[in-house]
Short mmCIF file of C-alpha atoms in Angstrom, two decimals:
data_model
loop_
_atom_site.label_atom_id
_atom_site.label_comp_id
_atom_site.label_asym_id
_atom_site.label_seq_id
_atom_site.Cartn_x
_atom_site.Cartn_y
_atom_site.Cartn_z
CA MET F 27 0.00 0.00 0.00
CA ASN F 28 2.97 2.38 0.21
CA GLY F 29 2.59 5.11 -2.41
CA GLU F 30 -1.03 4.17 -3.23
CA THR F 31 -2.74 7.05 -5.10
CA GLY F 32 -6.20 5.67 -5.98
CA TRP F 33 -8.78 8.06 -4.56
CA GLY F 34 -11.24 6.36 -2.26
CA ARG F 35 -9.57 2.93 -2.46
CA ALA F 36 -10.47 1.14 0.74
CA LEU F 37 -8.72 -1.54 2.73
CA ALA F 38 -11.08 -4.47 2.85
CA ILE F 39 -10.84 -5.14 6.53
CA GLY F 40 -14.29 -3.64 7.16
CA LEU F 41 -14.61 -4.10 10.88
CA THR F 42 -17.54 -2.43 12.63
CA VAL F 43 -18.38 -2.67 16.31
CA SER F 44 -22.14 -2.12 16.44
CA THR F 45 -24.14 -0.90 19.42
CA HIS F 46 -25.38 -4.43 19.95
CA SER F 47 -22.39 -6.63 19.18
CA ALA F 48 -18.88 -6.72 17.85
CA ALA F 49 -19.49 -7.78 14.27
CA LEU F 50 -17.85 -7.52 10.92
CA ALA F 51 -19.23 -4.96 8.49
CA GLU F 52 -19.64 -7.22 5.51
CA GLU F 53 -19.95 -5.29 2.37
CA THR F 54 -21.50 -5.11 -1.12
CA GLY F 55 -22.09 -7.71 -3.81
CA THR F 56 -24.14 -10.61 -2.48
CA PRO F 57 -22.88 -14.12 -3.23
CA VAL F 58 -25.60 -16.75 -3.51
CA ALA F 59 -25.49 -18.76 -0.29
CA THR F 60 -26.06 -22.47 -0.92
CA ALA F 61 -25.82 -23.19 2.81
CA ILE F 62 -26.21 -21.23 6.04
CA VAL F 63 -23.36 -18.71 6.36
CA LEU F 64 -22.78 -16.42 9.33
CA GLY F 65 -20.78 -13.19 9.39
CA SER F 66 -17.04 -13.87 9.32
CA VAL F 67 -16.50 -13.14 13.03
CA TRP F 68 -18.73 -16.03 14.10
CA THR F 69 -16.34 -18.97 14.06
CA ASP F 70 -15.39 -21.56 16.65
CA ARG F 71 -13.71 -20.03 19.73
CA ALA F 72 -15.24 -16.56 19.24
CA VAL F 73 -15.95 -14.24 22.16
CA ILE F 74 -19.41 -12.67 22.46
CA GLN F 75 -19.64 -9.16 23.90
CA ARG F 76 -21.22 -9.33 27.35
CA ASP F 77 -24.24 -7.31 28.52
CA ARG F 78 -25.42 -6.41 25.01
CA VAL F 79 -28.00 -7.88 22.68
CA ILE F 80 -26.25 -10.43 20.47
CA ALA F 81 -26.80 -9.81 16.74
CA MET F 82 -25.47 -12.38 14.28
CA PRO F 83 -25.92 -11.50 10.59
CA GLY F 84 -25.94 -14.26 8.02
CA ARG F 85 -27.07 -15.51 4.63
CA THR F 86 -28.88 -18.54 3.28
CA GLN F 87 -31.40 -19.21 0.53
CA PRO F 88 -34.15 -16.56 0.19
CA ASP F 89 -37.33 -16.68 2.24
CA ARG F 90 -36.40 -19.60 4.48
CA PRO F 91 -37.36 -20.16 8.15
CA ILE F 92 -34.33 -20.29 10.42
CA GLU F 93 -33.97 -21.61 13.95
CA ALA F 94 -30.89 -21.07 16.10
CA ARG F 95 -29.89 -22.25 19.56
CA LEU F 96 -27.17 -20.58 21.63
CA GLY F 97 -26.63 -22.54 24.81
CA MET F 98 -30.14 -22.92 26.21
CA GLU F 99 -31.73 -20.03 24.27
CA THR F 100 -33.60 -20.63 21.01
CA VAL F 101 -34.61 -17.92 18.51
CA ARG F 102 -36.42 -18.05 15.19
CA THR F 103 -36.37 -15.74 12.18
CA ARG F 104 -36.72 -15.81 8.41
CA SER F 105 -34.36 -14.84 5.59
CA ASP F 106 -35.43 -12.00 3.32
CA GLY F 107 -35.70 -12.00 -0.46
CA SER F 108 -31.93 -11.78 -0.85
CA GLY F 109 -31.28 -14.54 1.67
CA ARG F 110 -30.06 -12.25 4.46
CA PHE F 111 -31.08 -12.64 8.09
CA THR F 112 -30.03 -11.58 11.58
CA LEU F 113 -30.21 -13.78 14.66
CA ARG F 114 -30.83 -11.83 17.85
CA PHE F 115 -30.20 -13.34 21.26
CA ALA F 116 -30.72 -11.75 24.65
CA ALA F 117 -27.80 -10.04 26.35
CA ARG F 118 -25.93 -12.25 28.78
CA GLY F 119 -23.31 -11.77 31.44
CA ALA F 120 -19.66 -12.74 31.17
CA SER F 121 -18.93 -16.44 31.31
CA ALA F 122 -15.88 -18.62 30.70
CA ASP F 123 -18.12 -21.68 30.37
CA PRO F 124 -18.17 -22.49 26.63
CA VAL F 125 -21.48 -22.56 24.78
CA ASP F 126 -22.26 -23.85 21.30
CA LEU F 127 -24.37 -22.32 18.54
CA THR F 128 -26.52 -24.42 16.21
CA VAL F 129 -28.35 -22.92 13.21
CA THR F 130 -30.85 -24.88 11.14
CA SER F 131 -33.03 -24.19 8.12
CA GLU F 132 -35.15 -26.57 6.09
CA GLY F 133 -33.22 -28.31 3.35
CA GLN F 134 -29.86 -26.92 4.56
CA PRO F 135 -26.95 -28.58 6.37
CA ILE F 136 -26.90 -27.79 10.10
CA LEU F 137 -24.35 -25.11 11.02
CA HIS F 138 -22.41 -25.66 14.24
CA VAL F 139 -20.22 -23.01 15.92
CA ARG F 140 -18.48 -24.32 19.02
CA ASP F 141 -16.63 -23.15 22.11
CA LEU F 142 -18.03 -19.62 22.39
CA LEU F 143 -17.27 -17.51 25.47
CA VAL F 144 -18.92 -14.32 26.74
CA GLY F 145 -16.79 -11.38 27.83
CA ASP F 146 -15.26 -8.23 26.36
CA VAL F 147 -14.34 -7.82 22.69
CA VAL F 148 -11.68 -5.25 21.77
CA LEU F 149 -10.50 -3.96 18.39
CA CYS F 150 -6.81 -3.13 17.86
CA ALA F 151 -6.26 -1.11 14.69
CA GLY F 152 -3.26 0.78 13.36
CA GLN F 153 -0.20 0.54 11.17
CA SER F 154 3.19 -1.14 11.56
CA ASN F 155 3.48 -0.63 15.32
CA MET F 156 0.20 -2.47 15.82
CA ALA F 157 0.98 -5.10 13.19
CA MET F 158 4.35 -6.09 14.70
CA PRO F 159 4.02 -9.66 15.99
CA LEU F 160 4.73 -10.71 19.53
CA SER F 161 7.58 -12.96 18.38
CA GLN F 162 9.51 -9.86 17.21
CA ALA F 163 8.85 -7.71 20.28
CA LEU F 164 11.14 -7.04 23.23
CA ASP F 165 11.31 -10.28 25.24
CA GLY F 166 9.05 -11.78 22.58
CA TRP F 167 10.37 -15.33 22.96
CA ASN F 168 9.58 -15.49 26.66
CA ARG F 169 6.21 -13.78 26.26
CA THR F 170 5.25 -16.15 23.47
CA ARG F 171 6.26 -19.20 25.52
CA ALA F 172 4.21 -17.86 28.47
CA ALA F 173 1.01 -17.58 26.42
CA GLY F 174 -1.69 -20.07 27.27
CA ASP F 175 -4.81 -18.42 28.66
CA PRO F 176 -7.88 -20.43 27.54
CA ALA F 177 -10.18 -17.43 28.14
CA LEU F 178 -8.16 -15.15 25.85
CA ARG F 179 -9.09 -15.49 22.18
CA LEU F 180 -7.23 -13.93 19.24
CA LEU F 181 -8.44 -12.92 15.76
CA THR F 182 -6.28 -11.35 13.06
CA LEU F 183 -8.17 -10.00 10.06
CA PRO F 184 -6.68 -10.73 6.62
CA ILE F 185 -5.76 -7.61 4.69
CA SER F 186 -6.42 -6.81 1.02
CA THR F 187 -7.34 -3.76 -1.06
CA ALA F 188 -10.46 -3.19 -3.13
CA GLU F 189 -12.10 -0.38 -5.12
CA GLN F 190 -15.40 -1.08 -3.37
CA PRO F 191 -16.26 -2.80 -0.08
CA ARG F 192 -16.38 -6.58 -0.41
CA GLU F 193 -18.82 -9.16 0.87
CA VAL F 194 -16.12 -11.42 2.30
CA PHE F 195 -12.48 -11.24 3.33
CA VAL F 196 -9.75 -12.43 1.01
CA ALA F 197 -9.36 -15.41 3.36
CA PRO F 198 -11.70 -16.59 6.13
CA PRO F 199 -10.52 -15.37 9.55
CA GLN F 200 -10.42 -17.79 12.46
CA TRP F 201 -10.50 -17.18 16.20
CA LEU F 202 -7.61 -18.88 18.01
CA THR F 203 -7.15 -19.65 21.69
CA ASP F 204 -4.13 -17.93 23.25
CA SER F 205 -1.17 -20.30 23.15
CA PRO F 206 2.53 -20.27 22.17
CA ASP F 207 1.47 -21.41 18.69
CA SER F 208 -1.06 -18.59 18.16
CA ALA F 209 0.42 -15.70 20.16
CA GLY F 210 3.75 -15.44 18.36
CA ALA F 211 2.21 -14.23 15.10
CA PHE F 212 -0.36 -12.00 16.85
CA SER F 213 0.09 -8.26 17.40
CA ALA F 214 2.47 -7.65 20.31
CA ALA F 215 0.75 -4.43 21.39
CA CYS F 216 -2.73 -5.92 21.21
CA HIS F 217 -1.69 -9.08 23.03
CA ALA F 218 -0.12 -7.09 25.87
CA MET F 219 -3.28 -5.02 26.25
CA ALA F 220 -5.54 -8.07 26.15
CA VAL F 221 -3.47 -9.87 28.79
CA GLU F 222 -3.76 -6.84 31.07
CA LEU F 223 -7.51 -6.58 30.46
CA ARG F 224 -7.86 -10.23 31.42
CA ARG F 225 -5.88 -9.62 34.62
CA ARG F 226 -7.96 -6.60 35.62
CA SER F 227 -11.45 -7.76 34.64
CA GLY F 228 -11.26 -11.51 35.14
CA VAL F 229 -13.66 -12.06 32.24
CA PRO F 230 -12.95 -13.66 28.83
CA VAL F 231 -11.42 -11.29 26.28
CA GLY F 232 -11.57 -11.47 22.51
CA ALA F 233 -8.87 -9.38 20.80
CA ILE F 234 -9.27 -8.47 17.11
CA VAL F 235 -6.39 -7.01 15.09
CA ALA F 236 -7.00 -4.95 11.94
CA ALA F 237 -3.60 -3.46 11.17
CA GLN F 238 -1.80 -2.57 7.96
CA GLY F 239 1.64 -1.02 7.93
CA GLY F 240 2.69 1.96 5.83
CA THR F 241 -0.67 3.20 4.57
CA PRO F 242 -1.54 6.85 3.84
CA ILE F 243 -4.74 8.24 5.34
CA ARG F 244 -6.71 8.73 2.13
CA PRO F 245 -7.32 5.04 1.31
CA TRP F 246 -9.06 4.69 4.68
CA LEU F 247 -11.62 7.44 3.90
CA ALA F 248 -14.97 6.97 2.19
CA VAL F 249 -15.31 9.26 -0.84
CA ALA F 250 -18.78 10.44 0.20
CA ASP F 251 -17.54 11.51 3.62
CA ALA F 252 -14.08 12.85 2.93
CA GLY F 253 -14.93 15.80 0.70
CA SER F 254 -11.97 18.01 -0.17
CA LEU F 255 -9.45 15.61 1.40
CA LEU F 256 -9.99 13.28 -1.55
CA THR F 257 -9.76 15.98 -4.23
CA PRO F 258 -6.51 15.65 -6.21
CA ALA F 259 -4.22 18.66 -5.91
#
């Protein structure tokens, strides 16, 4: 991205933390879903934001009834004409006891998402300082070897560029449990913050990294909102 001059070109990391949940803002162009698909953040080992209504966007075939079960709570909805739907579960308190999610719809394979915790979800965004992995940080070897908190979950968003927002990431992101294998490649700054948050709060923490080194400000701005900043000199 260094030296990029395309006006309004956006990094396709598209992460939005809504008022109801930490969820990915998943963009334009609607692929036809031949099975039940949830927003990219909802994978095994995800952390759900505590004390807020849980909203899980997804896609399936158009106009289909959908039933979902999160732990002991069951909700029902229906996909719209484009196949989109949102599952909404009641807010719940922090818990390190894993729960599973099951989503069903007639004629579709059952979707299972396992080992979900409830706690605090944090977004770490920035450039090269945020992107630098723990393995390359001061005392990185020892800090990586010390990782191993089962209630700390890590998610690094894949980075790509696009002229317009995309429906999906260039590669599917996956939540990982904190361990020497996962922590070494994770952001050093974000990991240090997440470890401290865990120590202070005692609740599960989900840390999301959206970092790209060496980018100018203009590619991060929407054309409609940036006005004169995006006008070539």
